[in-house]
Amino acid sequence: MRDIVDEYPEFFRSGKRKDDLKERLSPSDDSSGVKAKMVAILIGEKEHLLRDIWRNLLAENSVGKNDAILNIEKFGLASYHWQETKKIYGYDSSNPSVDDFVLWLFKIALDGFQSSTPNEYRNVQSDFNNLKYDSRFKEAYKLLARRAAMDLNFDDKLDEIDFRKLVNIDLFESIDGEIIDELSRGVADRTISAKETSDYVQKRRNTFWFEEYSGLYSAIEAASGLLNKIDTLNLSMQFFNDGIEKYTRDWFQIDQLYRQFLYHARASEEAGPLEQLKKQIEGSYPEQIPLSPLGIEWQKQVDASTSWFSTGYKNQTSFFDEYVQNSTVKKVVIISDAMRYEIAEELGTRIKKEDKFESELDAMLGVLPSYTQLGMAALLPHKELRHAAGDKALVEIDGKPAGGTSNRNKILEPHGGMALQAEDFLNMDGTTHKALIRDNQIVYIYHNRIDKTGDNISSEARVFEEVEKVFGELISLVKKLASANASNILITADHGFLYQHGGLDERGYLSVEPHGDEIFYLDRRFVLGKNLKEDPAFKTFKPQQPCLEGDVEVQIQKSTHRLRRKGSGSRFVHGGATLQEIVVPVLSIKKKRKTDVRKVGVEILPETDKITTRQNRN
């Protein structure tokens, strides 16, 4: 190898470079291997494979620098570097440069690394694909690809290509933009089915640029599912329980998909491609489903009921007896204010994805009116529930006040339980968590993000963004409880809610006001009073009909109508008798002893960026 020393005297004049090379050498090195290690030393790269050398050169080139290649040239190793690049990658140029190599690389990638010489580009294709998904190279690839797309005028060619030909290609960012535009248009025009949309999104999910556009893809997929539900919806129900059963089995997905669409659409920085879909969905959701027709159909079952009771579903007033007390094991109950059924269903799905957790979703018939004071009281141990006459709609349990954590704690104490707020629990250390679970048979933890946001006119428009935060908070809460040896956890709610992001027109409000001998409390969705006047716009319940004691009557606006209240919002409401408000979830969560992570089979799919067919759109 002395010829190498003679050929590159400048390299060996540095003791540091010699020592570095000495540490890297091995007895099996040939001349090419020694030179490769010398190149790696010159550019500050630990590895000496051509892929690693080029990762370094390309990363530097992506930010407009060329120090590494100049260093290679300065020490006389440029000729060797370009010869090896030609031999291993097939790059051949009379005037090689890093800029030219970048353009060549993206050209052959765009053509699927095809060549008249078999396997000529096999090595460069393999290294290119590895580099593209190398986390160290991610930002560099973005810059290089954007520049190459401009140099190749690739965006100008997109109009000539059917987007279906692009679904398996992730070379340039504009490909995702084109697919999103076409998918959004096709979903809005009903020319692309929900299944096709999901298939296309799934194919894009593991591509390079998906993370940049995941919100838009998710919004389009949710919109497609929602519009498909609208087009195929059958709202017939034969009896009271039939309506609840169909909602918990199928109809809840309409509210869920609506929420998911709006969340992802609002979270996406560039939501322009969704404008047509937004108009479609904002027009379809309240007018077609579920707020108007479903509310009207379900109201027929409510009007026909003589008491607020279900033979097929547990009543919320029996929650403590049915789910909590009749057990020899410790129970933790998390009550998330206004967590409606569809949110609990998604939460359960997410919890199942966590290691060692399983969940099961049940439903209860919520109390009327479906508001916080009464819903929270119904979940506590009691013999009697009654409204306390007054303008705050307070509720008493067996003659005792039921509002606030302190009062609820007093109600739970005789049953070996306690109540606290979620934020207080989360602020405790692990030792305190374990002591709390050890020393109490029953723990009620109160969580309030959805209702707090939705019931405020200044923040109600952000309620779906808050739901996303709720998922993270509740999963964190469940994990901390499991770490504190809580093995049986229930997550439930006091009530659900109605939400319509686009706002209401005049048809959404009642033109009549309630009347009676005495009105204690007037809300957007219910009225409390005595001797309330019957009116076709309201469903009136005598005190015992909604399972309450005392002499306070309840009136609920029919279907989804609101009463106008000064200073109150109109998008987020509850208190009424719609399925979204009164189907209350009970999510049972258990921690398993053994992991449910398992090995799965892996299939390596062939990767190509070649566009084999150019097809003009009709």
XYZ file of C-alpha atoms in Angstrom:
618
model
C 0.000 0.000 0.000
C 3.055 2.335 -0.058
C 1.934 3.544 -3.501
C -1.072 5.143 -1.806
C 1.223 7.098 0.529
C 3.257 8.300 -2.452
C 0.138 9.190 -4.467
C -1.512 11.287 -1.726
C 1.336 12.927 0.189
C -0.856 15.831 1.400
C -3.177 13.452 3.216
C -0.305 11.800 5.122
C 1.356 15.043 6.221
C -1.180 15.266 9.047
C -0.521 13.123 12.089
C -4.210 13.331 13.060
C -5.331 11.988 9.672
C -2.750 9.187 9.831
C -3.874 8.182 13.322
C -7.511 8.267 12.237
C -6.754 6.066 9.215
C -4.677 3.711 11.340
C -7.674 3.087 13.627
C -9.910 2.312 10.663
C -7.643 -0.049 8.723
C -8.078 -3.799 8.733
C -5.874 -6.559 7.252
C -8.480 -7.328 4.583
C -8.468 -3.811 3.091
C -7.499 -3.500 -0.549
C -6.367 -0.306 -2.241
C -9.923 0.838 -2.978
C -10.999 0.209 0.612
C -8.109 2.277 1.992
C -8.969 5.163 -0.332
C -12.632 4.979 0.647
C -11.629 5.329 4.289
C -9.406 8.266 3.409
C -12.358 9.983 1.691
C -14.531 9.335 4.741
C -11.887 10.937 6.983
C -11.655 13.994 4.743
C -15.391 14.692 4.943
C -15.802 13.767 8.610
C -17.809 10.601 7.988
C -17.490 7.597 10.324
C -18.475 5.017 7.698
C -16.785 4.571 4.344
C -19.434 2.865 2.188
C -20.304 4.827 -0.938
C -23.845 5.283 0.397
C -22.498 6.950 3.538
C -20.098 9.124 1.552
C -22.938 10.298 -0.663
C -25.290 10.875 2.279
C -22.718 13.336 3.575
C -22.160 15.022 0.203
C -25.882 15.260 -0.588
C -26.780 16.598 2.851
C -24.211 19.348 2.432
C -25.340 20.081 -1.110
C -28.976 20.384 0.019
C -28.128 23.512 2.018
C -25.949 25.036 -0.716
C -22.539 24.046 0.631
C -19.685 22.167 -1.091
C -16.888 22.006 1.485
C -16.787 18.181 1.498
C -16.353 17.692 -2.249
C -13.780 20.527 -2.332
C -11.822 18.752 0.384
C -11.859 15.532 -1.620
C -10.577 17.454 -4.646
C -7.949 19.312 -2.586
C -6.343 16.051 -1.440
C -6.433 14.485 -4.925
C -9.126 11.855 -4.247
C -11.812 13.298 -6.560
C -10.813 11.076 -9.502
C -11.080 7.990 -7.299
C -14.447 9.133 -5.901
C -16.050 9.664 -9.313
C -14.624 6.397 -10.684
C -16.171 4.475 -7.789
C -19.461 6.308 -8.249
C -19.489 5.283 -11.906
C -18.515 1.683 -11.151
C -20.997 1.128 -8.315
C -23.863 3.480 -9.236
C -23.566 3.821 -13.006
C -23.176 7.612 -12.973
C -21.065 8.600 -15.989
C -20.312 12.230 -16.831
C -17.481 13.998 -18.616
C -17.792 16.836 -16.119
C -19.046 15.256 -12.884
C -20.289 17.371 -10.007
C -22.541 16.940 -7.009
C -25.220 19.175 -8.576
C -25.176 17.116 -11.757
C -25.283 13.868 -9.762
C -28.375 15.060 -7.884
C -30.226 15.829 -11.113
C -29.136 12.509 -12.650
C -30.226 10.631 -9.522
C -33.744 12.040 -9.558
C -34.048 11.550 -13.323
C -33.332 7.826 -13.142
C -35.480 7.501 -10.011
C -38.377 9.098 -11.881
C -37.889 6.515 -14.620
C -37.957 3.667 -12.110
C -34.165 3.075 -12.322
C -34.660 1.430 -15.691
C -31.615 0.884 -17.930
C -30.697 -0.852 -21.153
C -28.010 -2.660 -19.180
C -29.549 -5.171 -16.738
C -29.050 -4.274 -13.053
C -26.958 -1.207 -13.939
C -28.759 0.904 -11.347
C -29.492 -1.800 -8.792
C -26.998 -0.449 -6.242
C -27.973 3.184 -6.575
C -31.659 2.299 -6.383
C -31.115 0.378 -3.153
C -29.015 3.135 -1.582
C -31.355 5.878 -2.770
C -34.352 4.195 -1.161
C -32.423 3.583 2.048
C -31.256 7.180 2.190
C -34.748 8.516 1.579
C -36.022 6.842 4.743
C -32.896 7.458 6.811
C -33.941 9.802 9.635
C -30.547 11.533 9.426
C -31.208 12.405 5.799
C -34.884 13.337 5.965
C -34.600 17.121 5.828
C -31.856 16.963 3.198
C -34.033 14.782 0.981
C -36.891 17.275 1.193
C -34.654 20.101 0.013
C -33.046 18.069 -2.768
C -36.374 16.699 -4.029
C -37.995 20.137 -4.130
C -35.053 21.528 -6.072
C -34.951 18.576 -8.476
C -38.697 18.826 -9.135
C -38.190 22.447 -10.213
C -35.132 21.645 -12.351
C -36.998 18.798 -14.064
C -40.198 20.847 -14.474
C -41.982 17.913 -12.929
C -44.989 19.875 -11.677
C -45.821 20.940 -15.219
C -46.131 17.295 -16.216
C -48.574 16.356 -13.458
C -51.617 17.529 -15.397
C -50.907 14.868 -17.997
C -50.964 12.007 -15.481
C -53.994 10.241 -14.021
C -53.580 10.556 -10.253
C -54.153 6.805 -9.850
C -50.790 6.290 -11.556
C -49.185 8.402 -8.838
C -50.504 6.571 -5.787
C -47.454 4.294 -5.452
C -44.913 7.039 -6.185
C -43.433 9.240 -3.457
C -40.513 10.901 -5.203
C -41.710 14.513 -5.155
C -43.900 16.468 -2.770
C -46.167 17.761 -5.528
C -47.360 14.198 -6.119
C -49.143 14.281 -2.777
C -50.619 17.665 -3.604
C -52.013 16.289 -6.846
C -53.417 13.163 -5.207
C -55.045 15.228 -2.449
C -56.629 17.617 -4.962
C -58.024 14.769 -7.035
C -59.186 12.721 -4.053
C -60.915 15.724 -2.506
C -62.653 16.564 -5.775
C -63.634 12.947 -6.412
C -65.058 12.492 -2.905
C -67.074 15.711 -3.182
C -68.373 14.700 -6.628
C -69.104 11.145 -5.408
C -66.949 9.713 -8.229
C -64.564 7.978 -5.814
C -66.060 5.519 -3.323
C -65.299 5.420 0.392
C -63.460 2.107 -0.056
C -61.330 3.463 -2.880
C -60.496 6.529 -0.815
C -59.411 4.432 2.159
C -57.322 2.211 -0.116
C -55.552 5.198 -1.662
C -54.887 6.787 1.733
C -53.581 3.493 3.082
C -51.157 3.195 0.171
C -49.868 6.700 0.855
C -49.543 6.121 4.599
C -45.992 4.736 4.451
C -44.683 7.057 1.759
C -42.076 9.718 2.399
C -44.248 12.826 2.225
C -47.297 11.432 4.047
C -46.399 13.023 7.361
C -46.494 16.457 5.748
C -50.045 15.884 4.531
C -51.448 13.373 7.000
C -54.072 15.844 8.227
C -55.419 16.416 4.718
C -55.448 12.700 3.935
C -57.235 11.947 7.217
C -59.768 14.709 6.580
C -60.541 13.391 3.101
C -60.884 9.819 4.372
C -63.271 10.955 7.132
C -65.266 13.066 4.668
C -65.571 10.147 2.278
C -66.839 7.880 5.047
C -69.273 10.528 6.245
C -70.745 11.263 2.816
C -71.076 7.542 2.204
C -73.007 7.243 5.473
C -75.235 10.115 4.370
C -75.960 8.497 1.015
C -76.824 5.102 2.515
C -78.498 6.152 5.767
C -81.743 4.527 6.876
C -83.164 6.255 9.957
C -86.108 3.962 10.549
C -86.587 2.792 14.135
C -89.391 0.643 15.448
C -89.278 1.469 19.131
C -87.306 3.333 21.811
C -84.582 0.728 22.400
C -84.231 0.176 18.657
C -83.119 3.778 18.228
C -80.478 3.503 20.945
C -79.245 0.182 19.599
C -78.863 1.533 16.053
C -77.087 4.622 17.320
C -74.546 2.637 19.350
C -74.012 0.169 16.520
C -73.855 2.458 13.511
C -75.246 5.984 13.623
C -72.648 7.253 16.120
C -70.079 6.987 13.325
C -71.724 9.942 11.587
C -70.929 12.235 14.513
C -67.480 10.671 14.827
C -66.591 11.154 11.166
C -67.907 14.719 11.239
C -65.676 15.478 14.217
C -62.658 13.794 12.653
C -63.113 15.670 9.369
C -63.401 19.059 11.035
C -60.486 18.408 13.377
C -58.087 17.364 10.619
C -59.309 20.047 8.225
C -58.809 22.781 10.819
C -55.454 21.365 11.925
C -54.053 21.362 8.379
C -52.103 24.487 7.545
C -53.061 24.309 3.881
C -56.734 23.338 3.881
C -57.490 24.913 0.499
C -58.058 21.574 -1.271
C -60.865 20.834 1.196
C -63.027 23.878 0.522
C -65.459 22.035 -1.743
C -65.703 19.198 0.767
C -66.298 21.638 3.621
C -69.236 23.151 1.813
C -70.661 19.715 1.077
C -70.325 18.512 4.644
C -71.473 21.662 6.387
C -74.545 21.552 4.173
C -75.161 17.831 4.588
C -74.490 17.339 8.293
C -77.234 19.491 9.819
C -79.734 19.251 6.972
C -79.563 15.566 6.085
C -78.088 13.921 9.162
C -77.942 13.651 12.034
C -79.167 16.916 13.470
C -82.454 17.279 11.623
C -83.844 13.981 10.288
C -82.402 11.829 13.085
C -83.613 14.315 15.672
C -87.092 14.285 14.146
C -87.282 10.479 13.903
C -85.957 9.939 17.413
C -88.342 12.562 18.781
C -91.239 10.315 17.747
C -89.926 7.682 20.165
C -89.426 10.271 22.898
C -92.964 11.627 22.427
C -94.396 8.128 22.652
C -92.631 7.374 25.958
C -94.611 7.740 29.167
C -91.527 7.597 31.372
C -87.804 8.030 30.847
C -86.810 4.393 31.078
C -85.251 1.743 28.854
C -85.844 -1.990 29.065
C -82.753 -2.782 26.991
C -80.192 -0.393 28.470
C -79.204 0.447 32.006
C -80.305 3.841 33.243
C -77.611 6.298 34.253
C -79.224 6.539 37.709
C -78.284 2.887 38.313
C -74.620 3.325 37.347
C -73.218 2.997 40.862
C -75.258 -0.116 41.679
C -74.660 -1.800 38.333
C -71.020 -1.011 37.617
C -69.318 0.089 40.826
C -70.733 -1.218 44.095
C -71.564 -4.801 43.153
C -67.944 -5.857 43.029
C -65.334 -7.106 45.457
C -62.522 -5.465 43.485
C -61.405 -1.870 43.700
C -62.893 0.433 41.096
C -61.667 3.703 39.648
C -64.254 5.801 37.819
C -63.088 8.572 35.493
C -65.903 10.954 34.596
C -65.064 13.107 31.585
C -67.624 15.895 31.325
C -69.536 15.778 27.988
C -67.568 12.844 26.558
C -70.228 11.576 24.212
C -70.496 7.997 22.983
C -68.575 8.417 19.717
C -65.602 9.934 21.557
C -65.537 7.056 24.044
C -65.624 4.569 21.167
C -62.515 6.129 19.603
C -60.836 6.362 23.001
C -61.435 2.640 23.523
C -59.890 1.885 20.136
C -56.813 3.919 21.004
C -56.459 2.288 24.411
C -56.533 -1.171 22.826
C -53.471 -0.172 20.812
C -51.546 0.394 24.031
C -49.589 -2.609 25.289
C -51.338 -4.735 27.949
C -54.656 -2.863 27.879
C -58.080 -4.044 26.816
C -61.356 -2.137 26.749
C -65.059 -2.807 26.309
C -67.725 -0.219 25.536
C -71.246 -0.212 26.934
C -74.041 2.376 26.812
C -76.518 3.773 29.324
C -79.652 5.879 28.962
C -78.696 9.278 30.338
C -80.834 11.361 32.650
C -83.123 14.210 31.600
C -82.291 17.008 31.354
C -78.854 15.997 30.050
C -76.802 18.584 31.906
C -73.831 18.460 34.263
C -75.368 18.874 37.720
C -77.904 16.091 37.205
C -75.656 13.780 35.171
C -72.865 13.936 37.741
C -75.314 13.277 40.598
C -76.812 10.274 38.791
C -73.406 8.558 38.756
C -73.040 8.725 42.542
C -74.560 6.344 45.119
C -78.095 7.495 45.982
C -81.648 6.556 46.786
C -83.294 9.756 45.620
C -82.413 12.473 43.135
C -84.245 15.772 43.063
C -83.844 19.265 41.673
C -83.226 21.893 44.311
C -85.570 24.792 43.543
C -83.520 27.805 42.517
C -81.917 29.559 39.566
C -78.738 27.413 39.497
C -80.355 24.063 38.602
C -78.623 22.366 41.531
C -79.337 18.734 42.388
C -79.650 16.997 45.748
C -78.836 13.383 46.593
C -80.912 12.068 49.486
C -81.376 15.631 50.684
C -77.675 16.542 50.416
C -76.019 18.850 47.844
C -74.308 16.926 45.044
C -72.383 19.684 43.293
C -68.622 20.103 43.557
C -65.802 17.714 44.422
C -66.079 18.264 48.169
C -69.780 17.338 48.327
C -69.252 14.319 46.068
C -66.393 13.187 48.262
C -68.716 13.231 51.291
C -71.281 11.128 49.411
C -68.640 8.535 48.465
C -66.948 8.280 51.878
C -69.546 5.917 53.453
C -68.898 3.531 50.557
C -65.135 3.487 51.040
C -64.583 5.990 48.300
C -63.256 9.432 47.533
C -63.486 12.049 44.790
C -60.803 14.270 43.277
C -60.037 16.239 40.150
C -57.964 14.716 37.337
C -55.391 17.514 37.414
C -54.835 16.918 41.141
C -54.244 13.214 40.532
C -51.864 13.883 37.645
C -49.835 16.261 39.817
C -49.258 13.587 42.478
C -46.133 11.445 42.526
C -46.176 7.683 42.033
C -46.012 6.877 45.723
C -49.086 9.006 46.443
C -50.921 7.387 43.521
C -50.352 3.929 44.954
C -51.387 4.996 48.459
C -54.588 6.512 47.103
C -55.572 3.305 45.300
C -54.488 1.139 48.224
C -56.485 3.080 50.812
C -59.768 3.441 48.901
C -62.193 0.870 47.550
C -63.690 3.382 45.103
C -62.085 6.454 43.502
C -64.002 8.959 41.369
C -61.781 11.193 39.203
C -63.404 14.182 37.507
C -62.053 15.409 34.177
C -63.374 18.524 32.448
C -62.040 19.744 29.129
C -64.800 19.178 26.542
C -67.652 20.809 28.457
C -65.474 23.633 29.753
C -64.496 24.535 26.199
C -67.865 23.937 24.538
C -69.993 25.796 27.070
C -68.052 29.028 26.503
C -69.175 31.149 23.547
C -65.612 32.337 22.969
C -64.151 28.825 22.746
C -66.977 26.525 21.560
C -65.601 26.492 18.007
C -62.452 24.739 19.325
C -64.257 21.868 20.993
C -63.080 19.222 18.503
C -59.468 20.287 18.954
C -59.976 19.860 22.692
C -61.315 16.343 22.149
C -57.963 15.388 20.635
C -56.259 16.625 23.807
C -58.730 14.621 25.872
C -57.551 11.392 24.249
C -53.992 12.067 25.336
C -54.960 13.150 28.852
C -57.230 10.187 29.527
C -54.751 7.636 28.192
C -52.068 9.205 30.395
C -54.461 9.047 33.343
C -55.233 5.379 32.674
C -51.525 4.502 32.492
C -50.768 6.272 35.762
C -53.671 4.486 37.425
C -52.456 1.146 36.111
C -48.964 1.911 37.439
C -50.590 2.579 40.822
C -52.080 -0.948 40.762
C -55.583 0.033 39.620
C -56.651 -2.879 37.448
C -60.352 -2.065 36.931
C -61.036 1.357 35.461
C -64.314 2.783 34.182
C -64.566 5.877 32.002
C -67.981 7.471 31.655
C -69.656 10.864 31.269
C -72.453 12.965 32.685
C -73.991 13.653 29.258
C -73.181 14.039 25.576
C -73.685 17.037 23.307
C -74.794 18.376 19.951
C -72.299 20.284 17.841
C -72.692 22.017 14.516
C -69.635 23.955 13.414
C -71.284 26.022 10.710
C -73.677 27.728 13.092
C -77.483 27.779 13.052
C -79.931 29.654 10.887
C -83.335 30.792 12.130
C -84.815 27.307 11.731
C -82.544 26.060 14.507
C -84.226 28.231 17.149
C -87.676 28.053 18.685
C -89.923 31.020 18.004
C -91.869 30.407 21.232
C -90.831 30.862 24.848
C -91.777 28.486 27.682
C -94.468 29.513 30.166
C -95.576 28.262 33.559
C -96.553 29.254 37.075
C -92.913 29.297 38.053
C -89.729 28.903 35.994
C -86.590 28.225 38.021
C -84.081 27.678 35.270
C -84.044 28.366 31.544
C -81.336 26.866 29.353
C -80.774 26.600 25.621
C -82.074 23.004 25.623
C -84.330 22.627 28.711
C -86.561 24.346 31.223
C -87.138 23.652 34.941
C -90.235 24.929 36.697
C -93.668 24.221 38.107
C -96.963 23.834 36.241
C -95.245 24.415 32.921
C -97.624 25.167 30.074
C -97.965 22.431 27.471
C -96.755 23.438 24.012
C -96.182 21.426 20.787
C -92.599 22.740 20.682
C -91.735 21.073 24.001
C -91.898 17.621 25.530
C -93.015 17.991 29.140
C -92.018 15.537 31.864
C -93.674 15.465 35.241
C -91.221 15.018 38.158
C -91.455 11.223 38.405
C -91.316 10.617 34.653
C -87.572 11.348 34.367
C -86.908 9.290 37.535
C -86.656 12.302 39.854
C -88.279 13.079 43.171
C -89.935 16.372 44.101
C -92.344 18.634 42.242
C -90.094 20.255 39.631
C -91.200 19.682 36.035
C -88.902 19.408 33.019
C -89.473 20.651 29.504
C -87.206 19.653 26.626
C -87.201 21.355 23.245
C -88.157 18.839 20.605
C -85.582 17.505 18.191
C -82.487 19.749 18.038
C -84.009 23.207 18.534
C -82.451 25.763 20.855
C -83.835 28.616 22.882
C -82.084 31.912 22.349
C -80.097 32.949 25.399
C -78.128 36.171 25.527
C -74.387 35.611 25.856
C -74.640 31.881 25.078
C -73.220 30.002 22.132
C -75.311 27.904 19.779
C -72.883 25.424 18.204
C -72.223 23.305 21.307
C -75.324 22.471 23.364
C -76.719 19.764 25.615
C -79.575 19.291 28.017
C -82.034 17.798 25.554
C -83.147 14.306 24.631
C -81.369 13.610 21.308
C -79.355 10.414 21.010
C -76.111 12.394 20.939
C -77.006 13.905 24.316
C -78.498 10.947 26.193
C -76.543 7.888 25.032
C -73.927 7.840 27.800
C -70.815 5.640 27.355
C -69.316 3.290 29.919
C -65.819 2.235 28.868
C -64.408 -0.619 30.957
C -60.609 -0.867 30.920
C -58.456 -3.630 32.303
C -54.702 -3.972 32.546
C -53.424 -7.349 31.418
C -50.448 -9.042 33.037
C -48.863 -10.195 29.809
C -47.878 -8.143 26.818
C -50.056 -8.382 23.722
C -47.261 -7.237 21.446
C -46.450 -10.072 19.074
C -44.274 -10.765 16.083
C -45.935 -10.472 12.700
C -44.975 -11.473 9.210
C -43.361 -8.921 6.914
C -43.722 -8.824 3.157
C -41.186 -6.802 1.166
C -42.965 -5.029 -1.657
C -41.090 -3.975 -4.794
C -40.556 -0.216 -4.903
C -40.555 1.865 -8.029
C -40.995 5.521 -8.785
C -41.474 4.935 -12.480
C -44.533 6.438 -14.125
C -45.261 3.885 -16.800
C -48.355 5.445 -18.339
C -49.272 8.988 -19.184
C -52.979 9.465 -19.525
C -54.909 12.653 -20.092
C -57.917 13.254 -17.882
C -61.331 13.128 -19.454
